[in-house]
CSV table of C-alpha atoms in Angstrom, one decimal:
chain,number,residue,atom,x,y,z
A,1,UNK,CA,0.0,0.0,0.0
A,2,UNK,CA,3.0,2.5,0.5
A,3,UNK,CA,4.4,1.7,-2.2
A,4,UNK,CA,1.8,4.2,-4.2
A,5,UNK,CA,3.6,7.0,-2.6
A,6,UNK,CA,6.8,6.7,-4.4
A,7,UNK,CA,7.9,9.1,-7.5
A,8,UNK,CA,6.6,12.4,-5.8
A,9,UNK,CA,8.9,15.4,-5.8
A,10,UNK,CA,11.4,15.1,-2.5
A,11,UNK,CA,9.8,18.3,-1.3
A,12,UNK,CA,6.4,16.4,-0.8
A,13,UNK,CA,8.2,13.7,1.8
A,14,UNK,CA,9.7,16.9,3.6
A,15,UNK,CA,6.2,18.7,3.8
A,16,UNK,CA,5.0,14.8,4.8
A,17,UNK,CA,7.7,14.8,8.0
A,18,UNK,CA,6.7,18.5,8.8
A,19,UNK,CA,3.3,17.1,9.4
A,20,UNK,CA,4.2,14.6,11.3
A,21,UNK,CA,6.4,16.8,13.3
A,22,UNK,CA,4.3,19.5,14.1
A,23,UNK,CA,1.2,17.7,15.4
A,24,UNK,CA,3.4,15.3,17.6
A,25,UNK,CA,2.8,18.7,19.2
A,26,UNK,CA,-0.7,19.4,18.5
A,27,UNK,CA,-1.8,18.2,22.2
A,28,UNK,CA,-3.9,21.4,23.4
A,29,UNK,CA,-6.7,21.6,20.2
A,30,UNK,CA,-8.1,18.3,20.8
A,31,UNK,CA,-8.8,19.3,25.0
A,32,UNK,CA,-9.7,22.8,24.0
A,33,UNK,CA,-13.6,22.5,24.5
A,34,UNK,CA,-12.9,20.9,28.3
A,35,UNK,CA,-10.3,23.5,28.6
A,36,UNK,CA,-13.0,26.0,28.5
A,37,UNK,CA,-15.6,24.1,30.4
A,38,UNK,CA,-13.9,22.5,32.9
A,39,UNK,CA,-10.9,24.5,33.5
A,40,UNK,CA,-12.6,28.3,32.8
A,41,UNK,CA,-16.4,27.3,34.1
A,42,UNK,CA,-17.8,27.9,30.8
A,43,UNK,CA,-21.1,26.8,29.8
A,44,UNK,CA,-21.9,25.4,26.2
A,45,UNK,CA,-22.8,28.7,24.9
A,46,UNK,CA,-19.9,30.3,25.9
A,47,UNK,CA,-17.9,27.8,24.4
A,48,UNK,CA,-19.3,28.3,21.3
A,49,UNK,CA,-18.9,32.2,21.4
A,50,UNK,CA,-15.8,32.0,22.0
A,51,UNK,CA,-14.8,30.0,19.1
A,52,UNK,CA,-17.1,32.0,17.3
A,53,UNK,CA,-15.2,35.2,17.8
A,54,UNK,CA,-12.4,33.7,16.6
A,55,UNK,CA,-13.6,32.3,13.8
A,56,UNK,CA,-14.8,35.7,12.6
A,57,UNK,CA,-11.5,37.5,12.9
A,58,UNK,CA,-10.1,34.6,11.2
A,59,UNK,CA,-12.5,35.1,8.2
A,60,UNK,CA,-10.6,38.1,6.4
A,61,UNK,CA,-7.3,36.7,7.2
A,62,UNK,CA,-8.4,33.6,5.6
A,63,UNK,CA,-8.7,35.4,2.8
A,64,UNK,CA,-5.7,38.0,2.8
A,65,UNK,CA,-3.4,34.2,3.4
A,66,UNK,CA,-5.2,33.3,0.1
A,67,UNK,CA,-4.1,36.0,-1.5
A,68,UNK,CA,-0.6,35.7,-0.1
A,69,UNK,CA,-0.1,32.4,-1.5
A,70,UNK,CA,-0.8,33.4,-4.9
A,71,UNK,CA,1.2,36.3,-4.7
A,72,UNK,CA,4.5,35.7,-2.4
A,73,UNK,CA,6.2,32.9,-1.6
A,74,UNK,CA,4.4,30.1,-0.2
A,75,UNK,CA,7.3,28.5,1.9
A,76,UNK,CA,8.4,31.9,3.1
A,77,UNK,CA,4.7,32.4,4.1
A,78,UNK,CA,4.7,28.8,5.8
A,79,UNK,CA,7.8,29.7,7.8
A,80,UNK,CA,6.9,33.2,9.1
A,81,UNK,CA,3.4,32.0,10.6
A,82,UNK,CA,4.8,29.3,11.8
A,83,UNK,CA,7.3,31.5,13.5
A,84,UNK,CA,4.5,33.4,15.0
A,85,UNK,CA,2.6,30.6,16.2
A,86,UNK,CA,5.9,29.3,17.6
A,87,UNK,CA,6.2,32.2,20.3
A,88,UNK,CA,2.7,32.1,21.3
A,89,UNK,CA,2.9,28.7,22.4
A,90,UNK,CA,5.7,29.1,24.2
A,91,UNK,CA,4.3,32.2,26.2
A,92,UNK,CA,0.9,29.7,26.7
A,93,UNK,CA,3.2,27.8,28.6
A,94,UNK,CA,5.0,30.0,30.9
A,95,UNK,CA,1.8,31.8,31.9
A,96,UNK,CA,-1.2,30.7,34.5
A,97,UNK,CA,-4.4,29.3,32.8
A,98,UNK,CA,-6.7,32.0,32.1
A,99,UNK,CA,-8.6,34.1,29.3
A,100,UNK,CA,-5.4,35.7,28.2
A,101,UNK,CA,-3.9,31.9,27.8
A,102,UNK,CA,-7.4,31.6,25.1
A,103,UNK,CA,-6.1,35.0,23.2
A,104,UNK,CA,-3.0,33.8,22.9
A,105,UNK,CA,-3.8,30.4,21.5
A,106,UNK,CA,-6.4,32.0,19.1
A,107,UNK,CA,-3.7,34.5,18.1
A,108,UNK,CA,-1.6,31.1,17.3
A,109,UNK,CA,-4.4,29.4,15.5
A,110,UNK,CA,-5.0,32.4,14.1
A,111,UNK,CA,-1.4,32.5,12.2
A,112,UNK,CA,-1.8,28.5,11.0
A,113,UNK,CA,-5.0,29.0,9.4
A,114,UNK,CA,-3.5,31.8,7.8
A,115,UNK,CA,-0.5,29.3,6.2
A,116,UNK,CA,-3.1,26.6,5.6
A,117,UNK,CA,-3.8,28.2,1.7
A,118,UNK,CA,0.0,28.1,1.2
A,119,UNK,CA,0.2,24.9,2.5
A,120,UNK,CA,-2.5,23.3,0.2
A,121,UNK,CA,-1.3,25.3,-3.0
A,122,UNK,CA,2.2,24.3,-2.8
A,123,UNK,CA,1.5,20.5,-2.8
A,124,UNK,CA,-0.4,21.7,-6.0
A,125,UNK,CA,2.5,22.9,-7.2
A,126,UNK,CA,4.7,20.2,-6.6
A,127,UNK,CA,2.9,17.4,-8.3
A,128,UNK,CA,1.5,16.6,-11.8
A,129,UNK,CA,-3.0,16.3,-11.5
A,130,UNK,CA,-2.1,12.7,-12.1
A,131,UNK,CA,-0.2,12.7,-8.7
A,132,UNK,CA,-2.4,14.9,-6.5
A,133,UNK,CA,-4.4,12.4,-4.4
A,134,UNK,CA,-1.6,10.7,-3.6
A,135,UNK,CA,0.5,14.0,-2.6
A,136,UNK,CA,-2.7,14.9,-0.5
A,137,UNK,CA,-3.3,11.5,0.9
A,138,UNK,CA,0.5,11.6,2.2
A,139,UNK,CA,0.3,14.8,3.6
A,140,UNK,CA,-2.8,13.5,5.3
A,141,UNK,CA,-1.4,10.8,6.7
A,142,UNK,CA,1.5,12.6,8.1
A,143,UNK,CA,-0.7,15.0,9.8
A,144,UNK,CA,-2.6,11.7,11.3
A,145,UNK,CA,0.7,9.8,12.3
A,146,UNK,CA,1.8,12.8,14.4
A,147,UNK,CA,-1.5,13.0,16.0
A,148,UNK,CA,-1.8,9.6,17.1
A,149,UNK,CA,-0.5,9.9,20.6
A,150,UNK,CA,-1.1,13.7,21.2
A,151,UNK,CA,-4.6,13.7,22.1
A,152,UNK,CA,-3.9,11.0,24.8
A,153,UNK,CA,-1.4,12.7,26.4
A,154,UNK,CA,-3.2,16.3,26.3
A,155,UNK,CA,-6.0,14.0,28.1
A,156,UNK,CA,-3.4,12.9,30.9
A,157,UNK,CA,-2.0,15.9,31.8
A,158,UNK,CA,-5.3,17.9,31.2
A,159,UNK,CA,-5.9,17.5,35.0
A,160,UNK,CA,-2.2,18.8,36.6
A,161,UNK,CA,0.0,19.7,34.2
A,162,UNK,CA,-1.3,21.4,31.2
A,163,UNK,CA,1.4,23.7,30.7
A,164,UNK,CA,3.4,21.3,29.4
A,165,UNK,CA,1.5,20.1,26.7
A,166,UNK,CA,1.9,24.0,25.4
A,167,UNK,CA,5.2,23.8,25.8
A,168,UNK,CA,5.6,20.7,23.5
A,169,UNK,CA,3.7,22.1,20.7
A,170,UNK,CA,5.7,25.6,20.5
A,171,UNK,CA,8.7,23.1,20.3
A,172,UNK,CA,7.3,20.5,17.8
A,173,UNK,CA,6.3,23.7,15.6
A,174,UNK,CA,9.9,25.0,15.6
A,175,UNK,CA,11.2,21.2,14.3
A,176,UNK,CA,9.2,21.5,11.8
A,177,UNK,CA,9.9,25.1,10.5
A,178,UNK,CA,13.0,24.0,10.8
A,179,UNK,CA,13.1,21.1,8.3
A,180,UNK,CA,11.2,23.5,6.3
A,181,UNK,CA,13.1,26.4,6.1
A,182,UNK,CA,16.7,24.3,5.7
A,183,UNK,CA,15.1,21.5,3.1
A,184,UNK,CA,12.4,22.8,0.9
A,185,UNK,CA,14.7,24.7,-1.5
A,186,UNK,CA,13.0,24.5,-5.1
A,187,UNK,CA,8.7,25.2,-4.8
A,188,UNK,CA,8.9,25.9,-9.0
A,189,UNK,CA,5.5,24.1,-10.1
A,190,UNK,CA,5.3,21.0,-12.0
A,191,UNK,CA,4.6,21.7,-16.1
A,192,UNK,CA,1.1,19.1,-16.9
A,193,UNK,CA,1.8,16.6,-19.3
A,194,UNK,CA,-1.8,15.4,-19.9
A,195,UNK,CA,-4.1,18.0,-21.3
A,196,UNK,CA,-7.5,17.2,-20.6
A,197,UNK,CA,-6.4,16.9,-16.8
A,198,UNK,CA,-5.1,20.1,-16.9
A,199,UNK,CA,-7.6,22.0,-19.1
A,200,UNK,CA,-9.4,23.7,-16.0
A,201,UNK,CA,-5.9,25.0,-14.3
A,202,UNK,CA,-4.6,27.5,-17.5
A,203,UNK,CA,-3.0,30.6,-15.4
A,204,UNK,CA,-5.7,33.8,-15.4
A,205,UNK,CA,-3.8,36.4,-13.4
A,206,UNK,CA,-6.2,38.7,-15.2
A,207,UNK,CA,-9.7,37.4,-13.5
A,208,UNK,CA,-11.0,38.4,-10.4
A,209,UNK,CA,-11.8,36.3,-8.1
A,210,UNK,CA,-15.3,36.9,-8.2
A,211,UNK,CA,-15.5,35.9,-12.2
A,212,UNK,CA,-13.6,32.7,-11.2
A,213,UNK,CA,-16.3,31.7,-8.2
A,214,UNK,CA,-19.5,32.5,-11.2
A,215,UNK,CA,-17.9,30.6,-13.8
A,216,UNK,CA,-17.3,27.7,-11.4
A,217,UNK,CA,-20.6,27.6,-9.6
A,218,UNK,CA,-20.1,23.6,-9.2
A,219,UNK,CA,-17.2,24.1,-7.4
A,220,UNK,CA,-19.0,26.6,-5.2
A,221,UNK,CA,-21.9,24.3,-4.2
A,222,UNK,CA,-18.8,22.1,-3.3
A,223,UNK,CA,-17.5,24.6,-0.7
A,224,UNK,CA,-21.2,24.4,0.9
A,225,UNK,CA,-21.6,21.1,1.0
A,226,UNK,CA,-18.2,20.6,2.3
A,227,UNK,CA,-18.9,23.5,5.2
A,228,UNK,CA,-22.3,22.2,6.0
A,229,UNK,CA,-20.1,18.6,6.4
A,230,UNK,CA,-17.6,20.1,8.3
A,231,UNK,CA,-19.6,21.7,10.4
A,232,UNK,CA,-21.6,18.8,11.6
A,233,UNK,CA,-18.0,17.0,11.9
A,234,UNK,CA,-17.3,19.7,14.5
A,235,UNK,CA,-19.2,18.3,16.8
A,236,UNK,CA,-16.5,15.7,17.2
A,237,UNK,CA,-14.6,18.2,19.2
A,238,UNK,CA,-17.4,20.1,20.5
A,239,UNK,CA,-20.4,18.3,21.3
A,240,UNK,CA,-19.2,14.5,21.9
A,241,UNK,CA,-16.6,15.6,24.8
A,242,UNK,CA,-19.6,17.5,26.4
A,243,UNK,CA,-22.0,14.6,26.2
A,244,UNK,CA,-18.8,12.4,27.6
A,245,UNK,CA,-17.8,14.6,30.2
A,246,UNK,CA,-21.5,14.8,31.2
A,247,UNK,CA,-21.6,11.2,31.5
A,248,UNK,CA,-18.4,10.0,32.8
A,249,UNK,CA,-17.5,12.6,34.5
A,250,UNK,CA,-13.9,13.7,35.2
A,251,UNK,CA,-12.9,10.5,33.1
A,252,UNK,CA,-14.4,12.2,30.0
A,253,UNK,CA,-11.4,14.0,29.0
A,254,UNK,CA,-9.1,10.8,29.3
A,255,UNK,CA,-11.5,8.8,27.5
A,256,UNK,CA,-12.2,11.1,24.4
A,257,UNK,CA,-8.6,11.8,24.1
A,258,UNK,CA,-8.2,8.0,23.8
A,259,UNK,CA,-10.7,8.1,21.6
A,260,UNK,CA,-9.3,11.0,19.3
A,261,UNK,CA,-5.6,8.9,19.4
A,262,UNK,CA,-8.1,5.6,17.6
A,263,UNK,CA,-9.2,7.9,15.3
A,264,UNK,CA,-5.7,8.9,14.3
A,265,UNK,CA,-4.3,5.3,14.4
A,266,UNK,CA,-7.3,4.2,11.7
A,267,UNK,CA,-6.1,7.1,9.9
A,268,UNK,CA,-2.6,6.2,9.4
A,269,UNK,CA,-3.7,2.4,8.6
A,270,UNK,CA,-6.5,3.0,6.5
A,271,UNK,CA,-5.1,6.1,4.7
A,272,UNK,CA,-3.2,4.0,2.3
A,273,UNK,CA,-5.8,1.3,2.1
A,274,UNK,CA,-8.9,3.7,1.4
A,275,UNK,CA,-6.5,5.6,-0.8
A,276,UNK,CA,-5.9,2.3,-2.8
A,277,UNK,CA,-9.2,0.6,-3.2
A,278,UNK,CA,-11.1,3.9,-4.2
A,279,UNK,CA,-8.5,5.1,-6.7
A,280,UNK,CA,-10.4,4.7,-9.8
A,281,UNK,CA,-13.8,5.9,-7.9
A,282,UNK,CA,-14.5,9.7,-9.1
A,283,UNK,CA,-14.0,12.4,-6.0
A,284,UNK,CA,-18.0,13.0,-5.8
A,285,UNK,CA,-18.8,9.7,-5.5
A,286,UNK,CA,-15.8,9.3,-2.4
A,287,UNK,CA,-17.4,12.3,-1.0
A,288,UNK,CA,-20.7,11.1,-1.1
A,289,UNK,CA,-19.4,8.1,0.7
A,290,UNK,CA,-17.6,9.9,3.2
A,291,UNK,CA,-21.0,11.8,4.3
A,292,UNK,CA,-22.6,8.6,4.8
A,293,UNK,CA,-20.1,7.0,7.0
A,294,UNK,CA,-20.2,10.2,9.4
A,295,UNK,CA,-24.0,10.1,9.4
A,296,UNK,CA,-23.6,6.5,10.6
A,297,UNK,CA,-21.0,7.1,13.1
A,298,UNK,CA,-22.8,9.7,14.6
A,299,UNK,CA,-26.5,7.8,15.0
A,300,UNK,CA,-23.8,4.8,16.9
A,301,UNK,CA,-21.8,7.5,19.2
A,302,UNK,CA,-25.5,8.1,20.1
A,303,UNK,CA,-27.1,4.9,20.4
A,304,UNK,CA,-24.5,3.5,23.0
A,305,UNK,CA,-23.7,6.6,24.7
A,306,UNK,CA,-22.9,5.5,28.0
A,307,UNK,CA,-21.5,2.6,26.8
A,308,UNK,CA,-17.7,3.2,26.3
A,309,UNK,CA,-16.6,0.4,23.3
A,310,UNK,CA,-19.5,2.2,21.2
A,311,UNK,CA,-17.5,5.3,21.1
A,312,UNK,CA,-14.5,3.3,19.4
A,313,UNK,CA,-17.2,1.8,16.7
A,314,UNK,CA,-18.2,5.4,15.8
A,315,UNK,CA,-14.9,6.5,15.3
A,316,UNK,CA,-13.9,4.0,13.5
A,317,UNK,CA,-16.8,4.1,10.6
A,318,UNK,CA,-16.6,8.6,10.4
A,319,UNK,CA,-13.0,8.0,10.4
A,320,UNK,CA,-13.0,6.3,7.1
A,321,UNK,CA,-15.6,9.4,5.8
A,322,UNK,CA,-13.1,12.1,6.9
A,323,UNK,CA,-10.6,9.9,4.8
A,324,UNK,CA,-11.8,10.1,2.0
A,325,UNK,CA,-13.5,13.6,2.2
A,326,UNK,CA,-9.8,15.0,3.0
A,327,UNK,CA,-8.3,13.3,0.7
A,328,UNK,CA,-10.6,14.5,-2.0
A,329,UNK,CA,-10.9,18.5,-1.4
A,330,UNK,CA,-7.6,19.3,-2.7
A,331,UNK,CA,-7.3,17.2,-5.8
A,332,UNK,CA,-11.0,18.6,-6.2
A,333,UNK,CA,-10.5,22.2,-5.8
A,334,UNK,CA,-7.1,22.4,-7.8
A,335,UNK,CA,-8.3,20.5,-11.0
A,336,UNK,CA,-11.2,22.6,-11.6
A,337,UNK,CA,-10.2,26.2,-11.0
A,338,UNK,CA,-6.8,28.4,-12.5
A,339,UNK,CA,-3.4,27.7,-10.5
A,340,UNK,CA,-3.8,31.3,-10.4
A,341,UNK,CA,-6.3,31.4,-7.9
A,342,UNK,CA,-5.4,28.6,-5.7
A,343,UNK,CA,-4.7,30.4,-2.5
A,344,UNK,CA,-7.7,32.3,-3.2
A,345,UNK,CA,-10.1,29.2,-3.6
A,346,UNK,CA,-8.3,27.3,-0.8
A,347,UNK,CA,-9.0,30.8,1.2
A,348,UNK,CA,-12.2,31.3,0.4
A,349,UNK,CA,-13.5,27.4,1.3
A,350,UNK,CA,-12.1,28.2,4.6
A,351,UNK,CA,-14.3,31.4,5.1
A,352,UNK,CA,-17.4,29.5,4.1
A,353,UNK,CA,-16.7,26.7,6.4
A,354,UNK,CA,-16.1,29.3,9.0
A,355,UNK,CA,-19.2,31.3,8.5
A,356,UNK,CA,-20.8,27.7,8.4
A,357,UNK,CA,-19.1,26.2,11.3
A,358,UNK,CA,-19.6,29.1,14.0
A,359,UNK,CA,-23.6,29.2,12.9
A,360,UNK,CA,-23.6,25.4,13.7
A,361,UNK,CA,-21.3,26.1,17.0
A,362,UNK,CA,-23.7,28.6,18.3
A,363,UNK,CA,-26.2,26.8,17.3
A,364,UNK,CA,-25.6,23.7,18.9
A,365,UNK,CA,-24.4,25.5,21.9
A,366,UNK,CA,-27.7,27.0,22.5
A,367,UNK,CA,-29.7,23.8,21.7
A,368,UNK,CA,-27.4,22.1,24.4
A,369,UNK,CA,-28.0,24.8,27.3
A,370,UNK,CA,-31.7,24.9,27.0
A,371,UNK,CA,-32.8,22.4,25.5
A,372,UNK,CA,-30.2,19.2,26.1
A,373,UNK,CA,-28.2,17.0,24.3
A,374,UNK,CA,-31.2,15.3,22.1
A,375,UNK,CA,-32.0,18.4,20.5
A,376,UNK,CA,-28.3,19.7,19.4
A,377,UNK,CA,-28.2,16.2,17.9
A,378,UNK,CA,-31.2,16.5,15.5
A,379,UNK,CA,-29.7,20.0,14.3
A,380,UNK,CA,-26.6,18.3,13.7
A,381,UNK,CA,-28.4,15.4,11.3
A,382,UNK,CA,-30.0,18.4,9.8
A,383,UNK,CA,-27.2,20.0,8.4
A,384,UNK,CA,-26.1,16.3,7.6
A,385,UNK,CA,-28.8,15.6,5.7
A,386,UNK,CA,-28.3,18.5,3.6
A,387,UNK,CA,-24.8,18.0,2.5
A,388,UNK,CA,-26.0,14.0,2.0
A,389,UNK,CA,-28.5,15.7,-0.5
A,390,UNK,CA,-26.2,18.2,-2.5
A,391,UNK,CA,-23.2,15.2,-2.7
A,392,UNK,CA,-25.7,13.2,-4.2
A,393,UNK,CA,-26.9,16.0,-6.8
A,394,UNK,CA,-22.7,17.1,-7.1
A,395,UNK,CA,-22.6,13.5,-8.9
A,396,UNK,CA,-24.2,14.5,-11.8
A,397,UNK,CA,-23.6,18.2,-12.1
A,398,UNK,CA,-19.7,17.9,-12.0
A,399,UNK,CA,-19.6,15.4,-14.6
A,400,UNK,CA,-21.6,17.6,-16.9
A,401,UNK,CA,-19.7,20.7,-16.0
A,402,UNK,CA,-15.7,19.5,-15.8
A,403,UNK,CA,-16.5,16.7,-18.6
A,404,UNK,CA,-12.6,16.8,-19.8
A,405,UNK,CA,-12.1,15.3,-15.9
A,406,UNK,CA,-13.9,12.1,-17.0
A,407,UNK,CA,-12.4,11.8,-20.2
């Protein structure tokens, strides 16, 4: 199954071990929800305000890192967030819990969504459309491989010694900039050899960005369905450690970060697998799958709630969806709109699924403080149902819209 992964550009294996790297360190994320519940007294609501707010400042510079990435330097760009992100960390973890400690660590998260449109655009650029999956898959699995114990060990020392797990992700950060900065030397983007792959990606520095979005409308009712997806996948983060701390108690937080390290371990064995057996499916139909298997992981998380070994089922079947729907959006996004505009495009999908994702936050917080659990749920399947709807309608309008694709 690895063996797929050979012939890419050296930079992609770098970019691969920077993954892997930086979310060895990624320990604080995953616990940020019981962070701001357990540790700050905060009540649903409040949860999801706060991640609001930072979602909306995080809008525009969504967009202005877009526009970097098509304009500067994208390992430059990379580097100096990083950089940023770097010192905040650090300063997390020198300081005493408290609402500066969430500033801070919004500022930092702040700086990585920024770089997240760089990121995705250079491993455009560095592989031929014919290569793309795969370049995405392994980036995908790199991110995965250095999550699978991080979550785990932000749930141990959640309790007494949180500090530390700040600590370790300023320093896992700065490894990775640092293989970045020293070993990613040449970013020049790969000339397409196969024409009808590469008939959507012609260079257009003379559109706007708006022309771009109306003559791609598909591509558009993508970005919803994927934010409407996303936003229900949230609730992996945000509503299942509530139910589970609700139930169990202070042993919520070591049990969903056990549960969060499965979900990274079936990523880094399946990743390869999935990536094999649905190579010659087309990227609506993976996606389409991938909906279903979160719908069905959800309606098991809440069927045995309570009951600790259902939690691993449910991870286990949405864990192959989020597979193959990450594994899809790049290779999807770049093949249909100008290498121009990549930044852009990757930019603008994240200011839709943030829009998206705080209404469903808020949302689902509100639900949860007045009217319990049971009703946050429904709005959740809601917003599923939706994006299960417009996948199955993408099918057909994609193929008619990017026929050279399916040539």
């Amino acid at each position: 199954m690895f063996q797929q992964y050979k012939g890419l550009r050296k930079e992609n294996y770098i970019l691969f071990v920077g993954r892997i790297v930086t979310n060895l360190g990624s320990m604080v994320w995953p616990v940020l929800t019981l962070i701001l519940n357990q540790k700050l007294g905060m009540n649903a609501t409040t949860v999801a305000i706060v991640m609001i707010v930072a979602g909306v400042i995080q809008m525009p510079l969504g967009l202005l890192g877009g526009r970097l990435a098509d304009t500067h330097n994208k390992k430059n760009i990379i580097v100096l967030f990083d950089a940023i992100s770097i010192i905040f960390y650090i300063i997390c973890a020198l300081i005493p819990l408290s609402y500066i400690t969430i500033g801070l660590m919004l500022i930092a998260a702040t700086c990585q969504s920024m770089e997240n449109p760089a990121y995705t655009a250079l491993i455009a650029d560095l592989t031929l459309t014919k290569d793309r999956e795969r370049a995405y898959s392994l980036s995908y699995l790199g991110s995965n491989i250095g999550l699978v114990a991080s979550p785990t060990i932000a749930g141990i020392l959640f309790n007494h010694h949180l500090w530390l797990a700040f600590l370790i992700s300023g320093i896992a950060i700065a490894i990775s900039t640092v293989l970045i900065f020293f070993f990613i030397q040449d970013i020049t983007p790969m000339k397409e050899e196969d024409s009808s792959a590469s008939a959507y990606q012609n260079i257009r520095d003379d559109a706007s960005m708006i022309s771009i979005l109306k003559e791609n409308k598909v591509v558009l009712l993508y970005v919803v369905i994927m934010a409407l997806y996303w936003g229900a996948y949230g609730q992996y983060g945000y509503l299942m450690p509530l139910d589970m701390a609700r139930v169990h108690g202070e042993s919520g937080a070591v049990i969903y970060g056990s549960v969060s390290s499965l979900n990274c371990i079936i990523v880094v064995i399946f990743t390869p697998i999935l990536t094999h057996l649905f190579m010659k499916l087309c990227a609506t139909k993976k996606n389409l799958v991938g909906v279903v298997t979160l719908l069905v992981g959800y309606v098991i998380f809440l069927v045995g709630l309570g009951f600790i070994p259902s939690y691993y089922i449910a991870i286990t079947l949405f864990t192959f969806g989020e597979i193959l729907t990450t594994i899809v959006s790049g290779p999807y996004l770049t093949e249909r709109t100008p290498a121009s505009h990549r930044g852009r495009i990757n930019g603008v999908m994240t200011v839709i699924q943030t829009i998206i994702g705080n209404a469903t936050m808020l949302a689902v917080g509100v639900f949860y403080d007045h009217s319990g659990s049971v009703a946050a749920w429904i709005f959740v399947f809601v917003l599923l149902g939706i994006s299960l709807i417009g996948s199955i309608a993408l099918i057909g309008l994609d193929r008619r819209r990017y026929k050279k694709l399916y040539e």
